[in-house]
PDB file of N, CA and C in Angstrom:
ATOM      1  N   UNK U  15     103.958 124.219 151.943  1.00  0.00           N
ATOM      2  CA  UNK U  15     103.367 124.030 150.547  1.00  0.00           C
ATOM      3  C   UNK U  15     104.931 123.182 150.224  1.00  0.00           C
ATOM      4  N   UNK U  16     104.816 122.288 149.276  1.00  0.00           N
ATOM      5  CA  UNK U  16     105.683 121.658 148.549  1.00  0.00           C
ATOM      6  C   UNK U  16     106.801 122.002 148.169  1.00  0.00           C
ATOM      7  N   UNK U  17     107.742 122.135 148.044  1.00  0.00           N
ATOM      8  CA  UNK U  17     108.791 122.966 147.248  1.00  0.00           C
ATOM      9  C   UNK U  17     109.256 121.959 145.896  1.00  0.00           C
ATOM     10  N   UNK U  18     108.928 122.911 144.577  1.00  0.00           N
ATOM     11  CA  UNK U  18     108.900 122.542 143.263  1.00  0.00           C
ATOM     12  C   UNK U  18     109.444 123.982 142.872  1.00  0.00           C
ATOM     13  N   UNK U  19     110.536 123.127 141.295  1.00  0.00           N
ATOM     14  CA  UNK U  19     112.103 124.818 140.756  1.00  0.00           C
ATOM     15  C   UNK U  19     111.287 123.958 139.281  1.00  0.00           C
ATOM     16  N   UNK U  20     110.409 124.886 139.080  1.00  0.00           N
ATOM     17  CA  UNK U  20     110.442 124.868 137.603  1.00  0.00           C
ATOM     18  C   UNK U  20     110.899 126.159 136.251  1.00  0.00           C
ATOM     19  N   UNK U  21     111.762 125.107 135.308  1.00  0.00           N
ATOM     20  CA  UNK U  21     112.465 126.203 134.634  1.00  0.00           C
ATOM     21  C   UNK U  21     111.787 126.771 133.207  1.00  0.00           C
ATOM     22  N   UNK U  22     111.570 127.897 132.745  1.00  0.00           N
ATOM     23  CA  UNK U  22     110.856 128.255 131.839  1.00  0.00           C
ATOM     24  C   UNK U  22     111.413 127.756 130.492  1.00  0.00           C
ATOM     25  N   UNK U  23     112.848 128.079 130.428  1.00  0.00           N
ATOM     26  CA  UNK U  23     113.786 127.733 128.908  1.00  0.00           C
ATOM     27  C   UNK U  23     114.092 126.309 129.605  1.00  0.00           C
ATOM     28  N   UNK U  24     113.710 125.497 129.800  1.00  0.00           N
ATOM     29  CA  UNK U  24     114.539 123.539 129.876  1.00  0.00           C
ATOM     30  C   UNK U  24     112.684 123.412 128.454  1.00  0.00           C
ATOM     31  N   UNK U  25     113.417 121.931 128.097  1.00  0.00           N
ATOM     32  CA  UNK U  25     113.315 120.997 126.870  1.00  0.00           C
ATOM     33  C   UNK U  25     112.089 120.805 127.428  1.00  0.00           C
ATOM     34  N   UNK U  26     111.609 120.608 128.973  1.00  0.00           N
ATOM     35  CA  UNK U  26     110.509 119.887 129.113  1.00  0.00           C
ATOM     36  C   UNK U  26     109.772 120.475 129.146  1.00  0.00           C
ATOM     37  N   UNK U  27     107.957 120.531 128.940  1.00  0.00           N
ATOM     38  CA  UNK U  27     106.821 121.640 129.658  1.00  0.00           C
ATOM     39  C   UNK U  27     107.042 121.667 131.154  1.00  0.00           C
ATOM     40  N   UNK U  28     106.565 122.893 131.343  1.00  0.00           N
ATOM     41  CA  UNK U  28     106.415 122.856 132.187  1.00  0.00           C
ATOM     42  C   UNK U  28     105.694 121.513 133.657  1.00  0.00           C
ATOM     43  N   UNK U  29     104.538 121.266 133.046  1.00  0.00           N
ATOM     44  CA  UNK U  29     103.342 120.613 133.772  1.00  0.00           C
ATOM     45  C   UNK U  29     104.634 118.979 133.672  1.00  0.00           C
ATOM     46  N   UNK U  30     105.059 118.692 133.121  1.00  0.00           N
ATOM     47  CA  UNK U  30     106.186 117.467 133.170  1.00  0.00           C
ATOM     48  C   UNK U  30     107.202 117.605 134.094  1.00  0.00           C
ATOM     49  N   UNK U  31     107.679 118.935 134.357  1.00  0.00           N
ATOM     50  CA  UNK U  31     108.822 118.987 135.006  1.00  0.00           C
ATOM     51  C   UNK U  31     108.200 119.003 136.347  1.00  0.00           C
ATOM     52  N   UNK U  32     106.679 119.622 136.455  1.00  0.00           N
ATOM     53  CA  UNK U  32     105.980 119.518 138.209  1.00  0.00           C
ATOM     54  C   UNK U  32     105.459 118.023 138.533  1.00  0.00           C
ATOM     55  N   UNK U  33     105.281 117.595 137.610  1.00  0.00           N
ATOM     56  CA  UNK U  33     104.757 115.519 137.327  1.00  0.00           C
ATOM     57  C   UNK U  33     106.441 114.369 137.961  1.00  0.00           C
ATOM     58  N   UNK U  34     107.474 115.346 137.561  1.00  0.00           N
ATOM     59  CA  UNK U  34     108.663 114.286 137.532  1.00  0.00           C
ATOM     60  C   UNK U  34     109.138 114.818 139.467  1.00  0.00           C
ATOM     61  N   UNK U  35     108.970 115.834 139.356  1.00  0.00           N
ATOM     62  CA  UNK U  35     109.209 116.232 140.705  1.00  0.00           C
ATOM     63  C   UNK U  35     108.660 115.873 142.122  1.00  0.00           C
ATOM     64  N   UNK U  36     107.214 116.240 141.531  1.00  0.00           N
ATOM     65  CA  UNK U  36     106.291 115.069 142.893  1.00  0.00           C
ATOM     66  C   UNK U  36     106.718 114.202 142.418  1.00  0.00           C
ATOM     67  N   UNK U  37     106.740 113.342 141.964  1.00  0.00           N
ATOM     68  CA  UNK U  37     107.157 112.202 141.708  1.00  0.00           C
ATOM     69  C   UNK U  37     107.943 111.279 142.365  1.00  0.00           C
ATOM     70  N   UNK U  38     108.949 111.668 141.636  1.00  0.00           N
ATOM     71  CA  UNK U  38     109.933 112.012 142.727  1.00  0.00           C
ATOM     72  C   UNK U  38     110.539 111.875 144.286  1.00  0.00           C
ATOM     73  N   UNK U  39     109.324 112.780 144.340  1.00  0.00           N
ATOM     74  CA  UNK U  39     109.156 112.944 146.277  1.00  0.00           C
ATOM     75  C   UNK U  39     108.627 112.058 146.615  1.00  0.00           C
ATOM     76  N   UNK U  40     107.958 111.629 146.010  1.00  0.00           N
ATOM     77  CA  UNK U  40     106.706 110.055 146.064  1.00  0.00           C
ATOM     78  C   UNK U  40     107.287 109.511 146.604  1.00  0.00           C
ATOM     79  N   UNK U  41     108.819 109.136 145.680  1.00  0.00           N
ATOM     80  CA  UNK U  41     109.272 108.131 145.747  1.00  0.00           C
ATOM     81  C   UNK U  41     110.246 107.504 146.635  1.00  0.00           C
ATOM     82  N   UNK U  42     110.874 109.113 147.083  1.00  0.00           N
ATOM     83  CA  UNK U  42     112.163 109.097 147.905  1.00  0.00           C
ATOM     84  C   UNK U  42     111.621 109.312 149.332  1.00  0.00           C
ATOM     85  N   UNK U  43     109.914 109.279 149.234  1.00  0.00           N
ATOM     86  CA  UNK U  43     109.466 108.883 150.542  1.00  0.00           C
ATOM     87  C   UNK U  43     109.281 110.837 151.636  1.00  0.00           C
ATOM     88  N   UNK U  44     109.206 111.646 150.411  1.00  0.00           N
ATOM     89  CA  UNK U  44     109.498 112.821 151.106  1.00  0.00           C
ATOM     90  C   UNK U  44     108.128 113.370 151.260  1.00  0.00           C
ATOM     91  N   UNK U  45     106.936 112.806 150.240  1.00  0.00           N
ATOM     92  CA  UNK U  45     105.880 113.044 150.558  1.00  0.00           C
ATOM     93  C   UNK U  45     105.688 111.461 151.268  1.00  0.00           C
ATOM     94  N   UNK U  46     104.376 111.442 151.500  1.00  0.00           N
ATOM     95  CA  UNK U  46     104.283 109.924 152.797  1.00  0.00           C
ATOM     96  C   UNK U  46     102.886 109.822 151.892  1.00  0.00           C
ATOM     97  N   UNK U  47     101.710 108.615 152.107  1.00  0.00           N
ATOM     98  CA  UNK U  47     100.647 108.683 151.806  1.00  0.00           C
ATOM     99  C   UNK U  47      99.857 109.167 152.813  1.00  0.00           C
ATOM    100  N   UNK U  48      99.037 109.768 152.267  1.00  0.00           N
ATOM    101  CA  UNK U  48      97.377 110.064 153.163  1.00  0.00           C
ATOM    102  C   UNK U  48      98.056 111.561 152.775  1.00  0.00           C
ATOM    103  N   UNK U  49      99.029 112.011 152.898  1.00  0.00           N
ATOM    104  CA  UNK U  49      99.857 113.717 152.524  1.00  0.00           C
ATOM    105  C   UNK U  49      98.729 114.305 151.578  1.00  0.00           C
ATOM    106  N   UNK U  50      97.866 114.956 152.123  1.00  0.00           N
ATOM    107  CA  UNK U  50      97.693 116.162 151.249  1.00  0.00           C
ATOM    108  C   UNK U  50      98.424 117.389 149.977  1.00  0.00           C
ATOM    109  N   UNK U  51      97.602 116.729 148.975  1.00  0.00           N
ATOM    110  CA  UNK U  51      98.860 117.728 148.414  1.00  0.00           C
ATOM    111  C   UNK U  51      97.986 119.329 148.195  1.00  0.00           C
ATOM    112  N   UNK U  52      98.393 120.584 147.749  1.00  0.00           N
ATOM    113  CA  UNK U  52      98.349 121.499 147.869  1.00  0.00           C
ATOM    114  C   UNK U  52      96.700 121.193 146.755  1.00  0.00           C
ATOM    115  N   UNK U  53      95.652 122.632 146.812  1.00  0.00           N
ATOM    116  CA  UNK U  53      95.175 122.302 145.869  1.00  0.00           C
ATOM    117  C   UNK U  53      95.360 122.787 144.392  1.00  0.00           C
ATOM    118  N   UNK U  54      94.783 122.366 143.370  1.00  0.00           N
ATOM    119  CA  UNK U  54      95.088 123.433 141.909  1.00  0.00           C
ATOM    120  C   UNK U  54      95.096 124.515 142.321  1.00  0.00           C
ATOM    121  N   UNK U  55      94.448 125.061 142.469  1.00  0.00           N
ATOM    122  CA  UNK U  55      94.651 126.802 142.331  1.00  0.00           C
ATOM    123  C   UNK U  55      95.816 127.254 143.199  1.00  0.00           C
ATOM    124  N   UNK U  56      95.525 126.613 144.000  1.00  0.00           N
ATOM    125  CA  UNK U  56      96.975 127.035 145.409  1.00  0.00           C
ATOM    126  C   UNK U  56      98.014 127.049 144.948  1.00  0.00           C
ATOM    127  N   UNK U  57      97.784 125.770 144.044  1.00  0.00           N
ATOM    128  CA  UNK U  57      99.802 125.517 143.203  1.00  0.00           C
ATOM    129  C   UNK U  57     100.005 126.048 142.289  1.00  0.00           C
ATOM    130  N   UNK U  58      98.891 126.481 141.303  1.00  0.00           N
ATOM    131  CA  UNK U  58      99.288 127.372 140.568  1.00  0.00           C
ATOM    132  C   UNK U  58      99.443 128.923 140.617  1.00  0.00           C
ATOM    133  N   UNK U  59      98.773 129.187 141.708  1.00  0.00           N
ATOM    134  CA  UNK U  59      99.364 130.221 142.444  1.00  0.00           C
ATOM    135  C   UNK U  59     100.732 130.485 142.529  1.00  0.00           C
ATOM    136  N   UNK U  60     100.600 129.562 143.686  1.00  0.00           N
ATOM    137  CA  UNK U  60     102.316 129.631 143.884  1.00  0.00           C
ATOM    138  C   UNK U  60     103.092 129.646 143.202  1.00  0.00           C
ATOM    139  N   UNK U  61     103.003 128.921 142.170  1.00  0.00           N
ATOM    140  CA  UNK U  61     104.294 128.448 141.216  1.00  0.00           C
ATOM    141  C   UNK U  61     103.667 129.213 139.676  1.00  0.00           C
ATOM    142  N   UNK U  62     102.586 130.394 140.026  1.00  0.00           N
ATOM    143  CA  UNK U  62     102.590 131.060 139.084  1.00  0.00           C
ATOM    144  C   UNK U  62     102.518 130.739 137.429  1.00  0.00           C
ATOM    145  N   UNK U  63     101.607 129.258 137.868  1.00  0.00           N
ATOM    146  CA  UNK U  63     101.633 128.526 136.292  1.00  0.00           C
ATOM    147  C   UNK U  63      99.730 128.273 135.915  1.00  0.00           C
ATOM    148  N   UNK U  64      99.740 128.288 135.401  1.00  0.00           N
ATOM    149  CA  UNK U  64      98.309 128.284 134.301  1.00  0.00           C
ATOM    150  C   UNK U  64      97.805 126.874 135.433  1.00  0.00           C
ATOM    151  N   UNK U  65      96.405 126.904 135.542  1.00  0.00           N
ATOM    152  CA  UNK U  65      95.709 125.934 136.559  1.00  0.00           C
ATOM    153  C   UNK U  65      95.906 124.759 135.262  1.00  0.00           C
ATOM    154  N   UNK U  66      95.712 125.390 133.954  1.00  0.00           N
ATOM    155  CA  UNK U  66      95.877 123.771 132.836  1.00  0.00           C
ATOM    156  C   UNK U  66      97.214 122.636 133.440  1.00  0.00           C
ATOM    157  N   UNK U  67      98.202 123.681 133.400  1.00  0.00           N
ATOM    158  CA  UNK U  67      99.741 122.686 134.066  1.00  0.00           C
ATOM    159  C   UNK U  67      99.542 121.676 135.359  1.00  0.00           C
ATOM    160  N   UNK U  68      99.259 122.710 136.125  1.00  0.00           N
ATOM    161  CA  UNK U  68      98.601 121.951 137.561  1.00  0.00           C
ATOM    162  C   UNK U  68      98.060 120.544 137.660  1.00  0.00           C
ATOM    163  N   UNK U  69      97.009 120.853 136.146  1.00  0.00           N
ATOM    164  CA  UNK U  69      96.174 119.742 136.079  1.00  0.00           C
ATOM    165  C   UNK U  69      96.087 118.657 135.362  1.00  0.00           C
ATOM    166  N   UNK U  70      97.526 118.597 134.527  1.00  0.00           N
ATOM    167  CA  UNK U  70      98.095 118.206 133.309  1.00  0.00           C
ATOM    168  C   UNK U  70      99.095 117.462 134.226  1.00  0.00           C
ATOM    169  N   UNK U  71      99.298 117.894 135.152  1.00  0.00           N
ATOM    170  CA  UNK U  71     100.948 117.225 135.884  1.00  0.00           C
ATOM    171  C   UNK U  71      99.951 116.634 137.175  1.00  0.00           C
ATOM    172  N   UNK U  72      98.845 116.860 137.952  1.00  0.00           N
ATOM    173  CA  UNK U  72      98.088 115.890 138.980  1.00  0.00           C
ATOM    174  C   UNK U  72      97.938 114.239 138.095  1.00  0.00           C
ATOM    175  N   UNK U  73      97.219 114.648 136.803  1.00  0.00           N
ATOM    176  CA  UNK U  73      96.764 113.780 135.957  1.00  0.00           C
ATOM    177  C   UNK U  73      97.082 112.819 135.550  1.00  0.00           C
ATOM    178  N   UNK U  74      98.138 113.070 135.484  1.00  0.00           N
ATOM    179  CA  UNK U  74      99.261 112.333 135.163  1.00  0.00           C
ATOM    180  C   UNK U  74     100.099 111.607 136.274  1.00  0.00           C
ATOM    181  N   UNK U  75      99.864 111.595 137.548  1.00  0.00           N
ATOM    182  CA  UNK U  75     100.109 111.653 138.703  1.00  0.00           C
ATOM    183  C   UNK U  75      99.079 109.988 138.857  1.00  0.00           C
ATOM    184  N   UNK U  76      97.859 110.954 138.659  1.00  0.00           N
ATOM    185  CA  UNK U  76      96.527 110.073 139.402  1.00  0.00           C
ATOM    186  C   UNK U  76      96.748 108.637 138.442  1.00  0.00           C
ATOM    187  N   UNK U  77      96.991 108.885 136.804  1.00  0.00           N
ATOM    188  CA  UNK U  77      97.090 108.079 136.160  1.00  0.00           C
ATOM    189  C   UNK U  77      97.899 106.742 136.453  1.00  0.00           C
ATOM    190  N   UNK U  78      99.734 107.008 137.074  1.00  0.00           N
ATOM    191  CA  UNK U  78     100.626 106.063 137.161  1.00  0.00           C
ATOM    192  C   UNK U  78     100.136 106.139 139.036  1.00  0.00           C
ATOM    193  N   UNK U  79      98.951 106.121 139.482  1.00  0.00           N
ATOM    194  CA  UNK U  79      98.563 105.598 141.114  1.00  0.00           C
ATOM    195  C   UNK U  79      99.628 106.427 141.911  1.00  0.00           C
ATOM    196  N   UNK U  80     100.315 107.251 141.736  1.00  0.00           N
ATOM    197  CA  UNK U  80     100.966 108.163 142.827  1.00  0.00           C
ATOM    198  C   UNK U  80     100.397 109.135 143.464  1.00  0.00           C
ATOM    199  N   UNK U  81      99.072 109.266 143.293  1.00  0.00           N
ATOM    200  CA  UNK U  81      97.790 110.000 144.151  1.00  0.00           C
ATOM    201  C   UNK U  81      96.353 109.800 143.878  1.00  0.00           C
ATOM    202  N   UNK U  82      96.131 110.280 144.231  1.00  0.00           N
ATOM    203  CA  UNK U  82      94.366 110.024 143.830  1.00  0.00           C
ATOM    204  C   UNK U  82      93.455 110.981 144.422  1.00  0.00           C
ATOM    205  N   UNK U  83      92.446 111.403 143.386  1.00  0.00           N
ATOM    206  CA  UNK U  83      91.688 112.603 143.548  1.00  0.00           C
ATOM    207  C   UNK U  83      90.342 112.362 144.517  1.00  0.00           C
ATOM    208  N   UNK U  84      90.116 112.686 145.611  1.00  0.00           N
ATOM    209  CA  UNK U  84      88.750 112.080 146.468  1.00  0.00           C
ATOM    210  C   UNK U  84      87.889 113.312 145.860  1.00  0.00           C
ATOM    211  N   UNK U  85      86.794 113.426 145.424  1.00  0.00           N
ATOM    212  CA  UNK U  85      85.835 113.830 144.803  1.00  0.00           C
ATOM    213  C   UNK U  85      85.778 115.152 145.532  1.00  0.00           C
ATOM    214  N   UNK U  86      86.190 116.382 145.027  1.00  0.00           N
ATOM    215  CA  UNK U  86      85.581 117.873 145.333  1.00  0.00           C
ATOM    216  C   UNK U  86      86.362 118.447 146.496  1.00  0.00           C
ATOM    217  N   UNK U  87      86.940 117.648 147.039  1.00  0.00           N
ATOM    218  CA  UNK U  87      88.126 117.652 148.098  1.00  0.00           C
ATOM    219  C   UNK U  87      89.511 117.860 147.996  1.00  0.00           C
ATOM    220  N   UNK U  88      90.079 116.744 147.890  1.00  0.00           N
ATOM    221  CA  UNK U  88      91.637 117.209 148.096  1.00  0.00           C
ATOM    222  C   UNK U  88      92.147 116.220 146.648  1.00  0.00           C
ATOM    223  N   UNK U  89      93.549 115.809 147.133  1.00  0.00           N
ATOM    224  CA  UNK U  89      94.384 115.137 146.187  1.00  0.00           C
ATOM    225  C   UNK U  89      95.290 114.512 146.680  1.00  0.00           C
ATOM    226  N   UNK U  90      95.768 113.841 147.157  1.00  0.00           N
ATOM    227  CA  UNK U  90      96.025 112.888 148.624  1.00  0.00           C
ATOM    228  C   UNK U  90      97.392 111.922 147.772  1.00  0.00           C
ATOM    229  N   UNK U  91      98.194 111.605 148.061  1.00  0.00           N
ATOM    230  CA  UNK U  91      98.940 110.918 148.170  1.00  0.00           C
ATOM    231  C   UNK U  91      98.943 109.302 148.530  1.00  0.00           C
ATOM    232  N   UNK U  92      99.226 108.831 147.576  1.00  0.00           N
ATOM    233  CA  UNK U  92      99.061 107.062 147.615  1.00  0.00           C
ATOM    234  C   UNK U  92      99.844 106.695 148.094  1.00  0.00           C
ATOM    235  N   UNK U  93      99.467 105.641 149.243  1.00  0.00           N
ATOM    236  CA  UNK U  93     100.157 104.740 150.165  1.00  0.00           C
ATOM    237  C   UNK U  93     101.200 103.542 148.814  1.00  0.00           C
ATOM    238  N   UNK U  94     102.619 103.783 148.557  1.00  0.00           N
ATOM    239  CA  UNK U  94     103.596 103.066 148.286  1.00  0.00           C
ATOM    240  C   UNK U  94     104.506 102.475 149.712  1.00  0.00           C
ATOM    241  N   UNK U  95     104.782 100.577 149.495  1.00  0.00           N
ATOM    242  CA  UNK U  95     105.033 100.119 150.227  1.00  0.00           C
ATOM    243  C   UNK U  95     106.349 100.494 151.045  1.00  0.00           C
ATOM    244  N   UNK U  96     107.187 100.624 149.480  1.00  0.00           N
ATOM    245  CA  UNK U  96     108.477 101.666 150.109  1.00  0.00           C
ATOM    246  C   UNK U  96     108.892 102.498 148.897  1.00  0.00           C
ATOM    247  N   UNK U  97     109.441 103.486 149.567  1.00  0.00           N
ATOM    248  CA  UNK U  97     110.502 104.266 148.563  1.00  0.00           C
ATOM    249  C   UNK U  97     110.834 103.978 147.121  1.00  0.00           C
ATOM    250  N   UNK U  98     110.955 104.319 146.575  1.00  0.00           N
ATOM    251  CA  UNK U  98     110.704 103.171 145.136  1.00  0.00           C
ATOM    252  C   UNK U  98     112.319 103.427 144.628  1.00  0.00           C
ATOM    253  N   UNK U  99     112.572 105.152 145.086  1.00  0.00           N
ATOM    254  CA  UNK U  99     114.375 105.643 144.932  1.00  0.00           C
ATOM    255  C   UNK U  99     114.453 105.974 146.450  1.00  0.00           C
ATOM    256  N   UNK U 100     116.193 104.905 146.581  1.00  0.00           N
ATOM    257  CA  UNK U 100     116.289 105.340 148.163  1.00  0.00           C
ATOM    258  C   UNK U 100     117.249 107.007 147.922  1.00  0.00           C
ATOM    259  N   UNK U 101     116.437 108.001 149.543  1.00  0.00           N
ATOM    260  CA  UNK U 101     117.170 109.733 149.452  1.00  0.00           C
ATOM    261  C   UNK U 101     118.331 109.030 149.059  1.00  0.00           C
ATOM    262  N   UNK U 102     118.383 110.236 148.638  1.00  0.00           N
ATOM    263  CA  UNK U 102     119.979 111.571 148.428  1.00  0.00           C
ATOM    264  C   UNK U 102     120.694 110.501 149.161  1.00  0.00           C
ATOM    265  N   UNK U 103     120.449 111.001 150.338  1.00  0.00           N
ATOM    266  CA  UNK U 103     121.654 110.660 152.047  1.00  0.00           C
ATOM    267  C   UNK U 103     121.800 109.064 152.374  1.00  0.00           C
ATOM    268  N   UNK U 104     121.212 108.027 151.951  1.00  0.00           N
ATOM    269  CA  UNK U 104     121.597 106.802 151.894  1.00  0.00           C
ATOM    270  C   UNK U 104     122.794 106.634 150.871  1.00  0.00           C
ATOM    271  N   UNK U 105     124.083 105.642 151.779  1.00  0.00           N
ATOM    272  CA  UNK U 105     125.313 105.484 150.832  1.00  0.00           C
ATOM    273  C   UNK U 105     125.396 103.942 150.533  1.00  0.00           C
ATOM    274  N   UNK U 106     124.330 103.395 150.108  1.00  0.00           N
ATOM    275  CA  UNK U 106     124.361 101.686 149.672  1.00  0.00           C
ATOM    276  C   UNK U 106     124.286 102.200 148.660  1.00  0.00           C
ATOM    277  N   UNK U 107     125.640 100.971 148.312  1.00  0.00           N
ATOM    278  CA  UNK U 107     126.455 101.146 147.264  1.00  0.00           C
ATOM    279  C   UNK U 107     124.753 100.295 145.775  1.00  0.00           C
ATOM    280  N   UNK U 108     125.284 101.179 144.588  1.00  0.00           N
ATOM    281  CA  UNK U 108     124.051 100.447 143.708  1.00  0.00           C
ATOM    282  C   UNK U 108     124.814  99.035 143.126  1.00  0.00           C
ATOM    283  N   UNK U 109     124.022  97.906 142.482  1.00  0.00           N
ATOM    284  CA  UNK U 109     124.887  96.842 142.514  1.00  0.00           C
ATOM    285  C   UNK U 109     125.056  97.647 140.561  1.00  0.00           C
ATOM    286  N   UNK U 110     126.284  96.808 140.006  1.00  0.00           N
ATOM    287  CA  UNK U 110     126.331  96.683 138.966  1.00  0.00           C
ATOM    288  C   UNK U 110     125.968  95.666 138.086  1.00  0.00           C
ATOM    289  N   UNK U 111     125.877  95.839 136.978  1.00  0.00           N
ATOM    290  CA  UNK U 111     125.107  94.372 136.155  1.00  0.00           C
ATOM    291  C   UNK U 111     126.300  94.235 135.598  1.00  0.00           C
ATOM    292  N   UNK U 112     126.021  92.808 135.428  1.00  0.00           N
ATOM    293  CA  UNK U 112     126.577  91.784 134.771  1.00  0.00           C
ATOM    294  C   UNK U 112     126.551  91.692 133.721  1.00  0.00           C
ATOM    295  N   UNK U 113     127.119  91.841 132.351  1.00  0.00           N
ATOM    296  CA  UNK U 113     127.367  91.390 131.069  1.00  0.00           C
ATOM    297  C   UNK U 113     126.779  90.488 130.669  1.00  0.00           C
ATOM    298  N   UNK U 114     126.008  89.788 129.773  1.00  0.00           N
ATOM    299  CA  UNK U 114     124.830  89.029 129.752  1.00  0.00           C
ATOM    300  C   UNK U 114     126.133  87.997 128.909  1.00  0.00           C
ATOM    301  N   UNK U 115     125.694  86.555 128.970  1.00  0.00           N
ATOM    302  CA  UNK U 115     127.139  85.267 128.575  1.00  0.00           C
ATOM    303  C   UNK U 115     126.442  84.898 127.852  1.00  0.00           C
ATOM    304  N   UNK U 116     127.364  84.733 126.894  1.00  0.00           N
ATOM    305  CA  UNK U 116     126.944  84.381 125.246  1.00  0.00           C
ATOM    306  C   UNK U 116     126.963  82.478 125.160  1.00  0.00           C
ATOM    307  N   UNK U 117     125.909  81.829 125.164  1.00  0.00           N
ATOM    308  CA  UNK U 117     126.010  80.652 125.398  1.00  0.00           C
ATOM    309  C   UNK U 117     126.023  79.929 124.310  1.00  0.00           C
ATOM    310  N   UNK U 118     125.926  80.458 123.211  1.00  0.00           N
ATOM    311  CA  UNK U 118     126.008  79.934 121.997  1.00  0.00           C
ATOM    312  C   UNK U 118     127.362  79.370 121.737  1.00  0.00           C
ATOM    313  N   UNK U 119     128.473  79.056 122.994  1.00  0.00           N
ATOM    314  CA  UNK U 119     129.296  78.657 122.024  1.00  0.00           C
ATOM    315  C   UNK U 119     129.612  76.805 121.431  1.00  0.00           C
TER     316      UNK U 119
END
C-alpha cells in the first residue's frame, strides 16, 4: 500500500490532499509507469475515508494524465518520460531566474 497522510484539519479537502500526494509520488518516480494503484475500496478502507474521496482524487489524476483506468480491472500509473520533480535525495542546484531586462531605454 502506498503511503498517504491525510489531515482532517487542513484547509484543503481530503480528496485534494490524496490527489496531490499521489501526483507527487508519480512525478518523483516513487510510483512508476504500469504500477497498479490500490482499488478505490481498498484505498478508502485503508485511509478510512469515503469512497467518493478516492473517486474524486483518482478522477483528477486521470483527467491530468497521471493514471488511467482499465475498465473493471485497475487504475494504473501512466508512463511519463522522466520524473517531473527530482527526488529529494538529489543535490542538483535549482537555477535562479534572471530578472527581465528593460529594452525600452
